[in-house]
């Protein structure tokens, strides 16, 4: 591969080159991954300039509807918008429901938008790392807004909050029990809570829910930084207050930038990425080790059954791996 030439094509916004670069990054083949890394290194100066926004919420809350409307609004204003998905449950064959182009009818037809479904799961660390590489590639291709979509599965929200500048949680205007089913940890990492479906009959309930979330945030929020988390009501379907949502996202990032927290956050994310890569490679090595392939299931069974202490099993694995 001619890395400088390929990098030029990505820089010029060539969508086929971008898609190919992302496919390399997502590939399990070592030579493809090495090519993607070389490419990213070549493009490094062009990365990091986008505003990176995480968006989460339970299935049905309106993520794709809201991203479609918000994204279209932004491309109309001259932005280039990339939508990436992090779905730790996506299988190699089945693909991800997140980032599915059919869910974003307008954006998927929009030349100023790029939608990429979740890389298939090996491990969450792997998915996250590949999404970070994709993020850098789309930045180098000139996308200045990156929306990273995820659902509340396992650690996925923390993972996405860890790779973005601003984290938006979409909520439903539920009837009573507003906080049911919402993981406490999610409120703690939210920069903006947007109660969706504030339209028609839902408007009133959305306002009530917003009040509950404001109260909850006052208790739960662990943030002492430049930004105090905010709650607003929106309608992704009817494009109600999506302009305000965007304005508050930009305000959050600006507040952090002014306080020096933005650079600090990005720097920490880079270091955490490095360690995630180390862990992911370690796990790959483990999974592909010929001696361990047959032995690990036995160890797991013995540990699960109480026949073997977890510490001894860990010792055995570490010894085979050479440390
Ligand atoms: P996702 O699973 O979070 O991506 O949710 P979708 O965007 O697919 O939306 C789930 C359902 O809620 C769909 O039937 C949408 O039409 C509907 N929906 C999404 N946003 C709104 C909204 O702002 N108001 C109303 N009333 N319905 C909405």
Coordinates of C-alpha atoms and ligand atoms in Angstrom, one line a residue:
X1 CA 0.0 0.0 0.0
X2 CA 1.2 3.5 -0.9
X3 CA 0.5 5.1 2.4
X4 CA 1.1 8.8 1.5
X5 CA -1.1 8.4 -1.7
X6 CA -3.8 6.7 0.2
X7 CA -3.7 9.4 2.9
X8 CA -4.1 12.0 0.3
X9 CA -7.2 10.4 -1.0
X10 CA -8.7 10.2 2.5
X11 CA -7.7 13.9 3.1
X12 CA -9.4 15.0 -0.1
X13 CA -12.7 13.4 1.2
X14 CA -12.7 10.5 -1.2
X15 CA -15.5 8.3 0.3
X16 CA -14.3 5.1 -1.3
X17 CA -10.8 5.6 0.2
X18 CA -12.3 6.4 3.6
X19 CA -14.5 3.3 3.5
X20 CA -11.5 1.2 2.6
X21 CA -9.4 2.7 5.3
X22 CA -12.1 2.0 7.9
X23 CA -12.5 -1.5 6.6
X24 CA -8.7 -2.0 7.2
X25 CA -9.0 -0.6 10.7
X26 CA -11.9 -3.0 11.5
X27 CA -10.3 -6.0 9.9
X28 CA -9.0 -8.8 12.1
X29 CA -6.1 -9.3 9.7
X30 CA -2.8 -8.2 11.2
X31 CA -1.5 -6.7 7.9
X32 CA -4.7 -4.7 7.4
X33 CA -4.5 -3.4 10.9
X34 CA -0.9 -2.4 10.4
X35 CA -1.9 -0.6 7.2
X36 CA -4.6 1.3 9.1
X37 CA -2.2 2.3 11.8
X38 CA 0.3 3.5 9.3
X39 CA -2.4 5.5 7.5
X40 CA -3.6 7.1 10.8
X41 CA -0.1 8.0 11.7
X42 CA 0.3 9.7 8.3
X43 CA -3.0 11.6 8.9
X44 CA -2.4 12.4 12.5
X45 CA -2.1 16.2 11.9
X46 CA -5.5 16.3 10.4
X47 CA -7.2 14.5 13.3
X48 CA -8.7 15.8 16.5
X49 CA -10.5 18.9 15.1
X50 CA -14.1 17.6 15.2
X51 CA -16.5 18.0 18.0
X52 CA -17.1 14.5 19.3
X53 CA -20.5 13.9 20.8
X54 CA -21.7 10.7 22.4
X55 CA -25.4 9.9 22.3
X56 CA -27.0 7.1 24.3
X57 CA -30.5 6.0 25.3
X58 CA -32.6 2.8 25.5
X59 CA -33.9 1.3 22.2
X60 CA -37.0 3.2 21.2
X61 CA -36.1 6.5 22.9
X62 CA -35.5 8.1 19.5
X63 CA -31.8 8.1 18.9
X64 CA -31.9 7.5 15.2
X65 CA -34.8 9.9 14.7
X66 CA -33.0 12.6 16.7
X67 CA -29.6 12.0 15.0
X68 CA -31.2 12.1 11.6
X69 CA -32.9 15.4 12.3
X70 CA -30.0 17.0 14.2
X71 CA -27.5 15.8 11.6
X72 CA -29.5 17.1 8.7
X73 CA -29.8 20.4 10.5
X74 CA -26.0 20.5 10.9
X75 CA -25.2 19.6 7.3
X76 CA -27.7 22.3 6.1
X77 CA -25.5 24.7 8.1
X78 CA -22.4 23.5 6.3
X79 CA -21.1 20.9 8.7
X80 CA -19.9 17.5 7.7
X81 CA -21.4 14.9 10.0
X82 CA -20.2 11.4 10.7
X83 CA -22.4 9.0 12.7
X84 CA -20.6 6.1 14.2
X85 CA -22.0 3.3 16.4
X86 CA -20.7 1.4 19.3
X87 CA -22.7 -1.7 19.9
X88 CA -20.9 -4.4 22.0
X89 CA -23.5 -6.9 21.1
X90 CA -23.1 -6.7 17.4
X91 CA -22.1 -10.0 15.9
X92 CA -19.8 -10.6 13.0
X93 CA -22.6 -11.7 10.7
X94 CA -25.7 -10.0 12.1
X95 CA -24.3 -6.5 12.2
X96 CA -25.6 -3.8 14.5
X97 CA -29.0 -2.2 14.7
X98 CA -27.2 1.0 15.6
X99 CA -25.8 3.1 12.8
X100 CA -28.2 1.4 10.4
X101 CA -28.6 3.6 7.4
X102 CA -32.3 2.7 7.0
X103 CA -32.9 4.2 10.4
X104 CA -31.6 7.6 9.2
X105 CA -33.4 8.1 6.0
X106 CA -32.4 11.7 5.4
X107 CA -28.8 11.5 6.5
X108 CA -28.1 8.4 4.6
X109 CA -28.9 10.3 1.4
X110 CA -26.9 13.3 2.4
X111 CA -23.5 13.7 0.7
X112 CA -22.2 15.7 3.7
X113 CA -22.9 12.8 6.1
X114 CA -21.2 9.5 6.6
X115 CA -22.9 6.7 8.6
X116 CA -20.9 3.8 9.8
X117 CA -22.4 0.9 11.8
X118 CA -20.7 -0.6 14.8
X119 CA -17.6 -2.7 14.2
X120 CA -18.5 -6.3 15.0
X121 CA -17.8 -7.5 18.5
X122 CA -14.8 -9.4 19.5
X123 CA -14.4 -7.6 22.8
X124 CA -15.8 -4.3 23.8
X125 CA -12.2 -3.0 24.1
X126 CA -11.8 -4.1 20.5
X127 CA -15.0 -2.4 19.3
X128 CA -14.1 0.8 21.1
X129 CA -10.5 0.9 19.8
X130 CA -11.7 0.4 16.2
X131 CA -14.3 3.1 16.6
X132 CA -11.6 5.5 17.8
X133 CA -9.5 4.7 14.7
X134 CA -12.6 5.3 12.6
X135 CA -13.1 8.6 14.3
X136 CA -9.6 9.7 13.4
X137 CA -10.1 8.7 9.8
X138 CA -13.4 10.5 9.4
X139 CA -11.8 13.6 11.0
X140 CA -8.9 13.4 8.5
X141 CA -11.5 13.2 5.7
X142 CA -12.9 16.5 6.9
X143 CA -15.9 15.6 9.0
X144 CA -16.2 18.2 11.8
X145 CA -19.1 16.7 13.8
X146 CA -18.9 13.2 15.0
X147 CA -21.9 11.6 16.7
X148 CA -21.1 8.3 18.4
X149 CA -24.3 6.4 19.1
X150 CA -24.6 3.6 21.7
X151 CA -27.2 1.8 23.8
X152 CA -27.1 1.0 27.4
X153 CA -25.4 -2.4 27.2
X154 CA -22.8 -3.2 29.8
X155 CA -20.0 -0.7 29.7
X156 CA -20.8 0.8 26.4
X157 CA -21.9 4.2 27.7
X158 CA -18.8 4.7 29.7
X159 CA -16.7 3.6 26.7
X160 CA -18.4 6.2 24.5
X161 CA -18.2 8.9 27.1
X162 CA -14.5 8.1 27.2
X163 CA -14.0 8.8 23.5
X164 CA -16.2 11.9 23.2
X165 CA -16.1 15.6 24.3
X166 CA -19.8 15.9 25.3
X167 CA -22.1 13.1 26.3
X168 CA -25.8 13.3 25.7
X169 CA -28.4 11.0 27.2
X170 CA -31.8 10.7 25.6
X171 CA -34.6 9.9 28.0
X172 CA -38.2 8.9 27.5
X173 CA -41.0 10.9 29.2
X174 CA -42.2 7.9 31.2
X175 CA -45.4 7.9 33.2
X176 CA -44.2 8.0 36.8
X177 CA -41.1 6.2 38.0
X178 CA -39.0 8.4 35.8
X179 CA -35.8 7.0 37.0
X180 CA -36.7 3.4 36.6
X181 CA -34.5 1.4 34.4
X182 CA -32.0 4.1 34.2
X183 CA -28.6 3.1 35.4
X184 CA -27.4 5.5 38.0
X185 CA -23.9 5.6 36.4
X186 CA -25.4 7.0 33.2
X187 CA -26.8 10.1 35.0
X188 CA -23.4 10.6 36.5
X189 CA -21.6 10.8 33.2
X190 CA -24.3 12.8 31.3
X191 CA -23.4 16.3 30.3
X192 CA -26.9 16.9 28.8
X193 CA -30.1 15.0 29.4
X194 CA -32.6 15.5 26.6
X195 CA -36.0 14.2 27.3
X196 CA -37.3 13.2 23.9
X197 CA -40.8 13.0 22.4
X198 CA -41.8 16.4 23.9
X199 CA -44.6 16.8 21.3
X200 CA -48.4 16.5 21.3
X201 CA -49.6 14.6 24.4
X202 CA -46.0 13.9 25.3
X203 CA -45.1 17.6 25.9
X204 CA -46.4 17.8 29.4
X205 CA -45.0 14.4 30.5
X206 CA -41.7 15.4 29.1
X207 CA -41.6 18.6 31.1
X208 CA -42.5 16.6 34.3
X209 CA -39.7 14.1 33.5
X210 CA -37.3 16.9 32.9
X211 CA -38.1 18.3 36.4
X212 CA -37.4 14.9 37.9
X213 CA -34.1 14.5 36.1
X214 CA -33.0 18.0 37.2
X215 CA -33.7 17.0 40.8
X216 CA -31.9 13.7 40.4
X217 CA -28.9 15.4 38.8
X218 CA -28.6 17.8 41.8
X219 CA -28.2 14.7 44.0
X220 CA -26.2 12.4 41.8
X221 CA -24.0 14.6 39.7
X222 CA -20.4 14.1 40.8
X223 CA -19.2 16.8 38.5
X224 CA -17.3 19.7 39.9
X225 CA -15.9 20.9 36.6
X226 CA -16.5 23.7 34.3
X227 CA -19.8 22.3 33.1
X228 CA -22.9 21.7 35.2
X229 CA -25.1 19.1 33.5
X230 CA -28.3 20.4 32.0
X231 CA -31.7 18.9 31.2
X232 CA -33.9 19.9 28.3
X233 CA -36.9 18.6 26.4
X234 CA -36.8 18.0 22.7
X235 CA -38.7 16.3 19.9
X236 CA -36.5 14.5 17.5
X237 CA -39.5 13.7 15.3
X238 CA -40.8 17.3 15.0
X239 CA -37.4 19.0 15.3
X240 CA -38.3 20.9 18.5
X241 CA -35.4 22.5 20.3
X242 CA -32.8 20.6 18.4
X243 CA -31.2 23.9 17.7
X244 CA -31.0 24.5 21.5
X245 CA -29.6 21.0 22.0
X246 CA -26.8 21.7 19.6
X247 CA -26.2 25.1 21.1
X248 CA -25.8 23.5 24.6
X249 CA -23.5 20.8 23.2
X250 CA -21.3 23.5 21.8
X251 CA -21.5 25.5 25.0
X252 CA -20.4 22.4 27.0
X253 CA -17.4 22.0 24.9
X254 CA -16.6 25.7 25.0
X255 CA -16.9 25.8 28.8
X256 CA -14.4 22.9 29.1
X257 CA -12.1 24.5 26.6
X258 CA -12.0 27.8 28.5
X259 CA -11.2 26.0 31.7
X260 CA -8.5 23.9 30.2
X261 CA -10.5 20.7 30.8
X262 CA -11.0 20.0 27.1
X263 CA -7.3 19.4 26.4
X264 CA -7.0 17.5 29.6
X265 CA -9.9 15.3 28.7
X266 CA -8.6 14.5 25.2
X267 CA -5.1 13.8 26.6
X268 CA -6.5 11.3 29.2
X269 CA -8.6 9.7 26.5
X270 CA -5.4 9.1 24.4
X271 CA -3.6 7.5 27.3
X272 CA -6.6 5.3 28.1
X273 CA -6.8 4.3 24.5
X274 CA -3.2 3.2 24.6
X275 CA -4.0 0.9 27.6
X276 CA -7.2 -0.3 26.0
X277 CA -5.1 -1.3 23.0
X278 CA -2.7 -3.2 25.2
X279 CA -5.5 -5.0 26.8
X280 CA -7.2 -5.8 23.5
X281 CA -4.0 -7.2 22.1
X282 CA -3.4 -9.2 25.2
X283 CA -6.9 -10.7 24.9
X284 CA -6.3 -11.4 21.2
X285 CA -3.0 -13.2 22.1
X286 CA -4.9 -15.2 24.7
X287 CA -7.7 -16.1 22.3
X288 CA -5.3 -17.2 19.6
X289 CA -2.8 -19.1 21.7
X290 CA -2.5 -22.7 20.6
X291 CA -1.7 -24.1 24.0
X292 CA -4.5 -22.2 25.7
X293 CA -7.2 -22.7 23.2
X294 CA -8.2 -26.0 24.6
X295 CA -7.1 -25.4 28.1
X296 CA -9.1 -22.2 28.9
X297 CA -12.5 -23.8 28.7
X298 CA -11.3 -26.5 31.1
X299 CA -9.9 -23.9 33.5
X300 CA -13.1 -21.9 33.3
X301 CA -15.1 -25.0 34.1
X302 CA -12.9 -25.9 37.0
X303 CA -13.0 -22.4 38.4
X304 CA -16.7 -22.2 38.0
X305 CA -17.2 -25.5 39.7
X306 CA -15.0 -24.6 42.6
X307 CA -12.4 -27.3 41.8
X308 CA -9.7 -24.8 41.1
X309 CA -8.9 -21.5 42.8
X310 CA -9.1 -18.5 40.3
X311 CA -5.7 -17.4 41.4
X312 CA -4.1 -20.7 40.4
X313 CA -5.9 -20.7 37.1
X314 CA -4.6 -17.2 36.4
X315 CA -1.1 -18.3 37.3
X316 CA -1.3 -21.1 34.8
X317 CA -2.5 -18.8 32.0
X318 CA 0.2 -16.2 32.8
X319 CA 2.9 -18.9 32.8
X320 CA 1.9 -20.2 29.4
X321 CA 1.9 -16.6 28.1
X322 CA 5.4 -16.2 29.4
X323 CA 5.0 -13.9 32.5
Ligands
LIG1 P1 -34.0 4.4 18.7 O1 -34.2 2.9 18.9 O2 -33.5 5.0 20.0 O3 -33.1 4.7 17.6 O4 -35.4 5.1 18.4 P2 -36.0 5.5 17.0 O5 -35.4 6.8 16.5 O6 -36.0 4.3 16.1 O7 -37.5 5.8 17.5 C1 -38.3 4.8 18.1 C2 -39.8 5.2 17.9 O8 -40.1 6.4 18.5 C3 -40.2 5.4 16.4 O9 -41.5 4.9 16.2 C4 -40.1 6.9 16.2 O10 -41.0 7.3 15.2 C5 -40.6 7.4 17.6 N1 -40.0 8.7 17.9 C6 -38.7 9.1 17.8 N2 -38.6 10.3 18.2 C7 -39.8 10.8 18.5 C8 -40.3 12.1 19.0 O11 -39.6 13.0 19.1 N3 -41.6 12.1 19.2 C9 -42.5 11.1 19.0 N4 -43.7 11.3 19.3 N5 -42.0 9.9 18.6 C10 -40.7 9.8 18.3

